[in-house]
Short mmCIF file of C-alpha atoms in Angstrom, two decimals:
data_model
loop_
_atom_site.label_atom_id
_atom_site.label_comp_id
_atom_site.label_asym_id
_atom_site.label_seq_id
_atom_site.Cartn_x
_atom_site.Cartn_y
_atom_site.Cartn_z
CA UNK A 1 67.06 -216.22 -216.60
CA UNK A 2 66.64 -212.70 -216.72
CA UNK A 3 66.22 -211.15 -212.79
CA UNK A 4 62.45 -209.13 -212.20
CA UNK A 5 63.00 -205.20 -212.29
CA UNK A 6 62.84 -203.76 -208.67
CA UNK A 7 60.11 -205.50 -206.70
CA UNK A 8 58.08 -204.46 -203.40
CA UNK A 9 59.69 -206.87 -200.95
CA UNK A 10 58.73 -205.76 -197.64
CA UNK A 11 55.60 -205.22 -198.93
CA UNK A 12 55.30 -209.07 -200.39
CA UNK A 13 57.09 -210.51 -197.52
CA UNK A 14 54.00 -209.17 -195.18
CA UNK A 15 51.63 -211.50 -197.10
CA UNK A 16 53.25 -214.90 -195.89
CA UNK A 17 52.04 -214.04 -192.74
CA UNK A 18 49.12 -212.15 -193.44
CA UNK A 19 47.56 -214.55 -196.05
CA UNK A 20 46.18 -216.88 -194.03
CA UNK A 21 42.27 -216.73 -195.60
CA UNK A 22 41.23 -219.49 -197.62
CA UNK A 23 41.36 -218.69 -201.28
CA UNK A 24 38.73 -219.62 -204.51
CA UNK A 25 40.48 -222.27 -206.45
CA UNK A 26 41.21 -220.99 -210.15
CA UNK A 27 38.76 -222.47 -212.83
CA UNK A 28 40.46 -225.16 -214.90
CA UNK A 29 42.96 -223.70 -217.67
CA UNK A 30 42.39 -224.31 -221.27
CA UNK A 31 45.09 -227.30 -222.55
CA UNK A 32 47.01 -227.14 -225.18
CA UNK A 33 45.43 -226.91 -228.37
CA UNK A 34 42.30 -226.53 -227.30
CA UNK A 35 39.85 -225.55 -229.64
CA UNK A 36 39.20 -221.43 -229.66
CA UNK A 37 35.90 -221.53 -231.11
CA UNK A 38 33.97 -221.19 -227.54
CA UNK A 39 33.10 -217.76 -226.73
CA UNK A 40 33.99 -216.20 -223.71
CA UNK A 41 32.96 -212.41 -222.63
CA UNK A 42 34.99 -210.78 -219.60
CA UNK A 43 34.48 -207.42 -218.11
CA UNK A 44 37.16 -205.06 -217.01
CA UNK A 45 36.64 -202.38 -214.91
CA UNK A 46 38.50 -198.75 -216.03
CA UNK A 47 37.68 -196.23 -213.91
CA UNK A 48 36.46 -192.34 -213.94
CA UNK A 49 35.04 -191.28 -217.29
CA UNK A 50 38.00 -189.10 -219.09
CA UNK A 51 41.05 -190.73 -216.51
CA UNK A 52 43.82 -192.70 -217.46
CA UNK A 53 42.33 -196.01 -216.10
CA UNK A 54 39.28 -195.94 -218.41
CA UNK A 55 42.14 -195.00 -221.15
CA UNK A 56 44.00 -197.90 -220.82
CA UNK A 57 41.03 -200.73 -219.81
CA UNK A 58 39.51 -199.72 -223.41
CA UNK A 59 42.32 -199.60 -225.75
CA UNK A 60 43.69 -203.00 -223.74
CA UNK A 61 40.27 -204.70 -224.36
CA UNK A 62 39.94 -203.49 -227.86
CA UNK A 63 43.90 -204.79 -228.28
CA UNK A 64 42.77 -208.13 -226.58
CA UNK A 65 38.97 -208.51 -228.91
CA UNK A 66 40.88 -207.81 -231.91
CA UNK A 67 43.82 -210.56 -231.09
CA UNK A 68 42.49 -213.41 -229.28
CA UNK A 69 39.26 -214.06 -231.58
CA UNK A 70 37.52 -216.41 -228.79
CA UNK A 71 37.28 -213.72 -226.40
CA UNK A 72 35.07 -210.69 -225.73
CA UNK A 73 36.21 -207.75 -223.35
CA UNK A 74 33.52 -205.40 -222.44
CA UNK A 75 34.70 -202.59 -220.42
CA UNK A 76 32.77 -200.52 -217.69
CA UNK A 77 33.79 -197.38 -215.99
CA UNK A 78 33.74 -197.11 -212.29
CA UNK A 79 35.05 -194.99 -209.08
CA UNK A 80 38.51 -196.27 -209.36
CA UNK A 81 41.06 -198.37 -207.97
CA UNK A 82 39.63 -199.20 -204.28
CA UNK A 83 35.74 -199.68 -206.39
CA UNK A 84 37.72 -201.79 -208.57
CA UNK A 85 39.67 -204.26 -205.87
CA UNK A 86 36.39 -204.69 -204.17
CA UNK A 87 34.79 -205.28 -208.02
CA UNK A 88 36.90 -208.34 -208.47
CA UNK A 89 37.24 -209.86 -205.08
CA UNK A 90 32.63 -209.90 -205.12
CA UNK A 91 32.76 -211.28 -208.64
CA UNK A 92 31.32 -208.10 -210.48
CA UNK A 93 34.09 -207.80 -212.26
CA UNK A 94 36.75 -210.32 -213.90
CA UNK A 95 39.84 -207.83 -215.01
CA UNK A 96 40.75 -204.34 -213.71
CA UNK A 97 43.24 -201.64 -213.12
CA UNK A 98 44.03 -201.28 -209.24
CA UNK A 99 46.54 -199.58 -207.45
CA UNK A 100 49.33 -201.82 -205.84
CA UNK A 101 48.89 -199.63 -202.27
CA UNK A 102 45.00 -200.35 -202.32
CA UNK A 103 45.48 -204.30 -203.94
CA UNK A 104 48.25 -204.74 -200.67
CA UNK A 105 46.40 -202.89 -197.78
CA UNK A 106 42.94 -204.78 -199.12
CA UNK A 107 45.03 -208.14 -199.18
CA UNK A 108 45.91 -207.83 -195.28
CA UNK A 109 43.07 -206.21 -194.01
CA UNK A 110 43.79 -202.57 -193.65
CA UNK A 111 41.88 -201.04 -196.62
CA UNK A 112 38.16 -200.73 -196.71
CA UNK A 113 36.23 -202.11 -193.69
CA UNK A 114 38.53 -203.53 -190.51
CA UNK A 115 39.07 -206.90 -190.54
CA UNK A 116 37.92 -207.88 -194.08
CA UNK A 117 40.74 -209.77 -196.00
CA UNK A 118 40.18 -209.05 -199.79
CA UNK A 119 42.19 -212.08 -201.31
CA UNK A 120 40.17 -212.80 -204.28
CA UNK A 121 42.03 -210.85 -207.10
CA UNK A 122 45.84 -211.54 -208.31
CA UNK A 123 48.35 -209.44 -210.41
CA UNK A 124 48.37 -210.14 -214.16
CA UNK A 125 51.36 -206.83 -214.90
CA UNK A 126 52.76 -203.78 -214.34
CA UNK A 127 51.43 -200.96 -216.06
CA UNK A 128 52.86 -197.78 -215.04
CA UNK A 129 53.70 -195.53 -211.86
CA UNK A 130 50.95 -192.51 -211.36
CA UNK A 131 52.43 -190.19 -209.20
CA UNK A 132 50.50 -187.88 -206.64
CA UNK A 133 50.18 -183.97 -208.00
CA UNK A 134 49.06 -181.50 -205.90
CA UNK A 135 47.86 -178.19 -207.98
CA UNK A 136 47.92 -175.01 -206.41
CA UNK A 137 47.32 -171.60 -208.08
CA UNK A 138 51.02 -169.82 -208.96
CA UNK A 139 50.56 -166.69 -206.97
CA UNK A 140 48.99 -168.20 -203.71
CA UNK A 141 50.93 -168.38 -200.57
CA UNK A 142 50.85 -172.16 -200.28
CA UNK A 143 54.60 -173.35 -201.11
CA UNK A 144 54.86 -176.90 -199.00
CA UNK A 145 51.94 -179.12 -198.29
CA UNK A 146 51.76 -178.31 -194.97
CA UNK A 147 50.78 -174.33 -196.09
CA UNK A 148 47.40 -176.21 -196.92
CA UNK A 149 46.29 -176.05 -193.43
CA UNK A 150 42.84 -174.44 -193.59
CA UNK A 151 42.81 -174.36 -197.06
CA UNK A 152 39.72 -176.58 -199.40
CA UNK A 153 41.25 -179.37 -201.58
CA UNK A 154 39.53 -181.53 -203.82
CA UNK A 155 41.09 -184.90 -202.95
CA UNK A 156 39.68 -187.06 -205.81
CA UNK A 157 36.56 -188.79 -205.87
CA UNK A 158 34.91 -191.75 -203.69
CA UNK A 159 36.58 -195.45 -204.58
CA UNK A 160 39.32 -193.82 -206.26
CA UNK A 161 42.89 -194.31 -205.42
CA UNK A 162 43.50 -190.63 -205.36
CA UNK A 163 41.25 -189.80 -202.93
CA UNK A 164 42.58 -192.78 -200.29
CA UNK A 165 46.12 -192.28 -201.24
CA UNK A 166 45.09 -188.04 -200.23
CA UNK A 167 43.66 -189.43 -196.94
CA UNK A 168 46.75 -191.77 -196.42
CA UNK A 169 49.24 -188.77 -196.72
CA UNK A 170 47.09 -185.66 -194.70
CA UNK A 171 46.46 -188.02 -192.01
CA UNK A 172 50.09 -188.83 -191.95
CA UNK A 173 51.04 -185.90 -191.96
CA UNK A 174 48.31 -184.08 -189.58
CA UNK A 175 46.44 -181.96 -192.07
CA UNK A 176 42.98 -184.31 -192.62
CA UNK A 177 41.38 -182.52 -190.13
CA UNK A 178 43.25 -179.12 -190.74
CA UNK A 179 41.86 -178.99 -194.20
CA UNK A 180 37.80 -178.70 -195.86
CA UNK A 181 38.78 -181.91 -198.08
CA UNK A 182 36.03 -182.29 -200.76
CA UNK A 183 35.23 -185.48 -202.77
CA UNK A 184 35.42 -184.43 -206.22
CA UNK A 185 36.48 -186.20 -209.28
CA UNK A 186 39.21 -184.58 -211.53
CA UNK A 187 37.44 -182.70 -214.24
CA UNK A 188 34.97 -181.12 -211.41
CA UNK A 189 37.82 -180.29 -209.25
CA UNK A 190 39.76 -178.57 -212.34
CA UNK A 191 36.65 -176.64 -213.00
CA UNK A 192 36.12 -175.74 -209.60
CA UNK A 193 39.76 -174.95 -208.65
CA UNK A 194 40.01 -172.46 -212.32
CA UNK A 195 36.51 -170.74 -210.64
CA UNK A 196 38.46 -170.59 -207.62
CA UNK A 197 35.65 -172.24 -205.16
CA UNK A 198 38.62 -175.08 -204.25
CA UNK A 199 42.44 -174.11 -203.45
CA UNK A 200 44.04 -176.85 -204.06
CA UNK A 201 43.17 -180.27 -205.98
CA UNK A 202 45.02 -183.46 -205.94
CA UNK A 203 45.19 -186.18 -208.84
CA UNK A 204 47.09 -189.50 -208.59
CA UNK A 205 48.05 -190.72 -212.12
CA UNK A 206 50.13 -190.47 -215.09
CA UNK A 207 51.52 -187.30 -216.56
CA UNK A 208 50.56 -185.37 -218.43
CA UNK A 209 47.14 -185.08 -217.24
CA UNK A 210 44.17 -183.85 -218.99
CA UNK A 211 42.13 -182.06 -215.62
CA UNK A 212 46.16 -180.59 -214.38
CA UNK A 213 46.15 -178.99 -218.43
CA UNK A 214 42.95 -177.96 -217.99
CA UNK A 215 43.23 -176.02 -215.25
CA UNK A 216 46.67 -174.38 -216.58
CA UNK A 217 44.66 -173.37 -219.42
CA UNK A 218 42.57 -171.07 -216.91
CA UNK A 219 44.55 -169.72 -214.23
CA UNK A 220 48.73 -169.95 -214.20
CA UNK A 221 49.68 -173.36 -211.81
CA UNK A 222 52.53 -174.74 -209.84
CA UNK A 223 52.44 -178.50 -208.94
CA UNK A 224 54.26 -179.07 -205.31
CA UNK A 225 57.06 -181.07 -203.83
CA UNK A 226 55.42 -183.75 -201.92
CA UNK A 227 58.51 -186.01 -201.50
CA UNK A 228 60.66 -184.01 -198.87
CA UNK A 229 57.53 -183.97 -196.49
CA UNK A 230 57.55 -187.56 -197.62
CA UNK A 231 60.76 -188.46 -196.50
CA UNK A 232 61.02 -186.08 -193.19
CA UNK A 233 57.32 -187.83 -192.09
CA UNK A 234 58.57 -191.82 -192.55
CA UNK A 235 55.68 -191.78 -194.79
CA UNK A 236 57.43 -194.33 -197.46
CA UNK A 237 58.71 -196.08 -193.86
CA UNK A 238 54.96 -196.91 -193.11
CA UNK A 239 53.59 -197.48 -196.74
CA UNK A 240 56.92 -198.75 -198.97
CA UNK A 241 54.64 -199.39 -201.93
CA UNK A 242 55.21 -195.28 -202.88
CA UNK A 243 58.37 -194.73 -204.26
CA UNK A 244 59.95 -191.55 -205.39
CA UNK A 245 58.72 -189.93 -208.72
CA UNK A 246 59.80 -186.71 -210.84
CA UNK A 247 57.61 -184.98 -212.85
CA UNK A 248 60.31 -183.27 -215.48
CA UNK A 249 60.15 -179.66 -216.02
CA UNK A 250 57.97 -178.34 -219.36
CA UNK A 251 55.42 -181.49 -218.26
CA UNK A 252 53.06 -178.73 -217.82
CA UNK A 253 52.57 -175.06 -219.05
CA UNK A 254 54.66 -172.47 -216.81
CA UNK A 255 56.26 -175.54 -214.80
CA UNK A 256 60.27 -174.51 -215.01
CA UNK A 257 61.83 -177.15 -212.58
CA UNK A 258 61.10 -180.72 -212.48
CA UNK A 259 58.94 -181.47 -209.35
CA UNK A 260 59.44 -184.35 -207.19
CA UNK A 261 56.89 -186.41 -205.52
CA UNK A 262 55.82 -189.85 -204.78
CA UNK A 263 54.15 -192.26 -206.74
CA UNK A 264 51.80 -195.48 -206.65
CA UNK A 265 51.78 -198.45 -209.13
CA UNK A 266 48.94 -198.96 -211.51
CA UNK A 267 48.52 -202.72 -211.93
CA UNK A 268 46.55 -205.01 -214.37
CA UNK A 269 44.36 -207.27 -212.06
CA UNK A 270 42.03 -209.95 -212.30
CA UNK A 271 39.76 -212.31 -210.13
CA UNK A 272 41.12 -215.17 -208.72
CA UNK A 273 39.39 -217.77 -210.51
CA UNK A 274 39.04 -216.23 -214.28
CA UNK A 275 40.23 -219.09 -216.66
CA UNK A 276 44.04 -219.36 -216.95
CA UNK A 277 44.17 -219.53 -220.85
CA UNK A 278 42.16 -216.30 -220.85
CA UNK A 279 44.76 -214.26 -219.13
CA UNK A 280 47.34 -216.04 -221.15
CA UNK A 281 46.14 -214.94 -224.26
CA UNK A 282 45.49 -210.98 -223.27
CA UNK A 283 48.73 -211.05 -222.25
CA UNK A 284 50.03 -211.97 -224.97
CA UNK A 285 47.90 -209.24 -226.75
CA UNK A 286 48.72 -206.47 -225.37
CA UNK A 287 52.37 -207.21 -224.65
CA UNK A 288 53.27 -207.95 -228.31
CA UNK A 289 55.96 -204.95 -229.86
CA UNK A 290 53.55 -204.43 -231.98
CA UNK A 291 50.68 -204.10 -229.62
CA UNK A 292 52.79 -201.96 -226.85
CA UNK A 293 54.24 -199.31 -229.54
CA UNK A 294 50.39 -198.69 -230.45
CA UNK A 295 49.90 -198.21 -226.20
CA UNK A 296 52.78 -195.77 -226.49
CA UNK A 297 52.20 -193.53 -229.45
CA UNK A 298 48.77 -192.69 -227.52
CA UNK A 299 49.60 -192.43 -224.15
CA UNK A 300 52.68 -191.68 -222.23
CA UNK A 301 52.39 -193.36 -219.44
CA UNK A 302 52.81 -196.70 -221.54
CA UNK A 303 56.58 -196.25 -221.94
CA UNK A 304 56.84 -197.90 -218.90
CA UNK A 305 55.22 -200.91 -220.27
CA UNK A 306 57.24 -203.71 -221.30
CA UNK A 307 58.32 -207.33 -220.96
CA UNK A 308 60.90 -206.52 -218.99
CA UNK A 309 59.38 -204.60 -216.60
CA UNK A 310 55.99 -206.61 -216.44
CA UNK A 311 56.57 -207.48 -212.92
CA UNK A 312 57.79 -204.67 -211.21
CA UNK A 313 56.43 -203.26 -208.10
CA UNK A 314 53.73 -206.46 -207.97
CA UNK A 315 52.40 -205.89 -204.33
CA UNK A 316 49.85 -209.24 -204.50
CA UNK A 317 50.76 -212.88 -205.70
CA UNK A 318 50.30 -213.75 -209.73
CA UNK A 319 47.46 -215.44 -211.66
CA UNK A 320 48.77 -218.25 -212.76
CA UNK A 321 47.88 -217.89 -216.23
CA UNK A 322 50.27 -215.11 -216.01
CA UNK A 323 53.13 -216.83 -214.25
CA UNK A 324 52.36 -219.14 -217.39
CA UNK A 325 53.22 -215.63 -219.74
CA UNK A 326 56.26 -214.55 -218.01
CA UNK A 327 57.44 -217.32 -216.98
CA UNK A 328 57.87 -218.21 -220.85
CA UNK A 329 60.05 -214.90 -221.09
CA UNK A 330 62.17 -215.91 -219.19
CA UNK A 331 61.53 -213.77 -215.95
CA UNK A 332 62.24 -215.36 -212.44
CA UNK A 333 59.30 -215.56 -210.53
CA UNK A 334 59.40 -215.05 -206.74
CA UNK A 335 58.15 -217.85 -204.68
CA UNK A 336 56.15 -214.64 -202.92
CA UNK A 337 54.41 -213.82 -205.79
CA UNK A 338 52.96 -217.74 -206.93
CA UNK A 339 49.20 -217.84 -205.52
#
């Protein structure tokens, strides 16, 4: 059997000792041959209007309607990865995209509100890393992160990974309270930061990014290095699930040098108790060749995507209807990872 790519283990190791709340039961899976006439209509939750979540929950439900003839995926924007994670866990939605940082931290207890355990969602893939990029103006005299000090930066807006992964790192690091940190989404903050009302904005996600060109369509950028402070701070000692990143040189217009940074994991989630056969089945449909060179043509970010990296970097156990999937390509599942 072929070995899982690289795989958050001191992150997954936590959750034998922190997953001690009781768990829904998952609704009955679909046998084999069982009739595909029944209807069934899902919702999965994107994210922003214009980001890269909303990009890839519609083309992966339109992938997933057009395969699997029985099912009907309507999608639905939202705040973004934290909105999401709480989404599936209260049953308002049944698929999403969620950040592995947010789906671990809400799994033990540490995200949203203290002592709230959200267990009710479970990994279905990897989709791709989205690494943090901090935008400053070229000529200003802000060089590291910690030249931000007194500065305003848009962090992202409210239930959006960005804007708690932007919290998780100033705090670290002693800025939070240094800096006028404003809740903006990325198209506002672009605008705002090109006007010149915001110094700084920050944007976790795949590259290239449309609000990052749009702003280096206005006013000449330079992205910062956010992985020494990274590594001098412990910051990936306290939160493993960010891993090192580069952003290559020529990703954006004026950027020379490759940049280096950290990044999160964007992974394909769904409830706990969403029917087994229907998480087969989209699997299957969006993980075909066929299916993932169509993801790739339109968005870069989906050359990460593939069978043999459908596992990597999972930070909460599997649905079993996708244990079902991988498990029948041959990848070895972790006992951490079964629900």
């Amino acid at each position: 059997m072929r070995r899982p790519p690289f795989l958050i283990m001191p992150l997954v190791l936590l959750l034998l000792a922190c997953g001690c709340s009781q768990e829904p039961r998952e609704a009955p899976r679909a046998q084999a041959g069982e009739p595909e006439e029944r209807s069934l209509t899902l919702t999965f939750n994107g994210g922003p209007k214009g980001g890269t979540f909303n990009y890839f929950a519609n083309k992966m439900a339109s992938l997933i309607s057009d395969e699997v003839g029985w099912l009907d995926i309507q999608t639905k924007s939202s705040g973004g990865s934290v909105d999401n994670l709480l989404a599936l866990c209260s049953g308002r939605a049944d698929m999403a995209i969620v950040y592995a940082g947010d789906a671990f931290l809400g799994r033990i207890g540490k995200l949203h509100c203290p002592e709230t355990k959200y267990v009710n969602a479970r990994a279905l893939a990897f989709l791709y890393g989205a690494p943090a990029q901090l935008v400053v103006r070229r000529d200003a005299a802000i060089n590291t992160v910690l030249d931000l000090r007194g500065k305003v930066v848009a962090v992202g807006n409210p239930g959006s990974g960005a804007a708690v992964s932007a919290e998780r790192f100033f705090k670290h690091l002693d800025l939070w309270k240094h800096i006028d940190h404003r809740p903006l989404g990325y198209s506002e903050a672009a605008g705002d930061f090109a006007d010149g009302t915001v110094d700084a904005f920050w944007v976790l996600v795949g590259y290239p990014n449309a609000a990052v060109i749009e702003a280096s369509t206005r006013t000449p950028i330079k992205i910062l290095d956010l992985h020494d402070a990274a590594t001098v701070s412990g910051f990936y000692q306290l939160y493993p699930f960010y891993t090192q990143a580069t952003i290559p040189e020529g990703t954006y217009e004026g950027q020379q040098t490759p940049v280096h940074t950290f990044q999160d994991s964007a992974l394909w989630c769904a409830r706990a108790g969403i029917d087994g056969n229907a998480v087969y089945r989209s699997l299957g449909a969006v993980f075909s060749e066929d299916r993932l060179a169509d993801l790739r043509r339109t968005h870069r970010a989906a050359w990460e995507m593939s069978l043999e990296n459908g596992i990597r970097n999972l930070s909460i156990p599997l649905h079993p209807g996708a244990i079902r999937f991988w498990s029948g390509h041959d990848l070895d599942i972790p006992p951490i990872l079964m629900p």
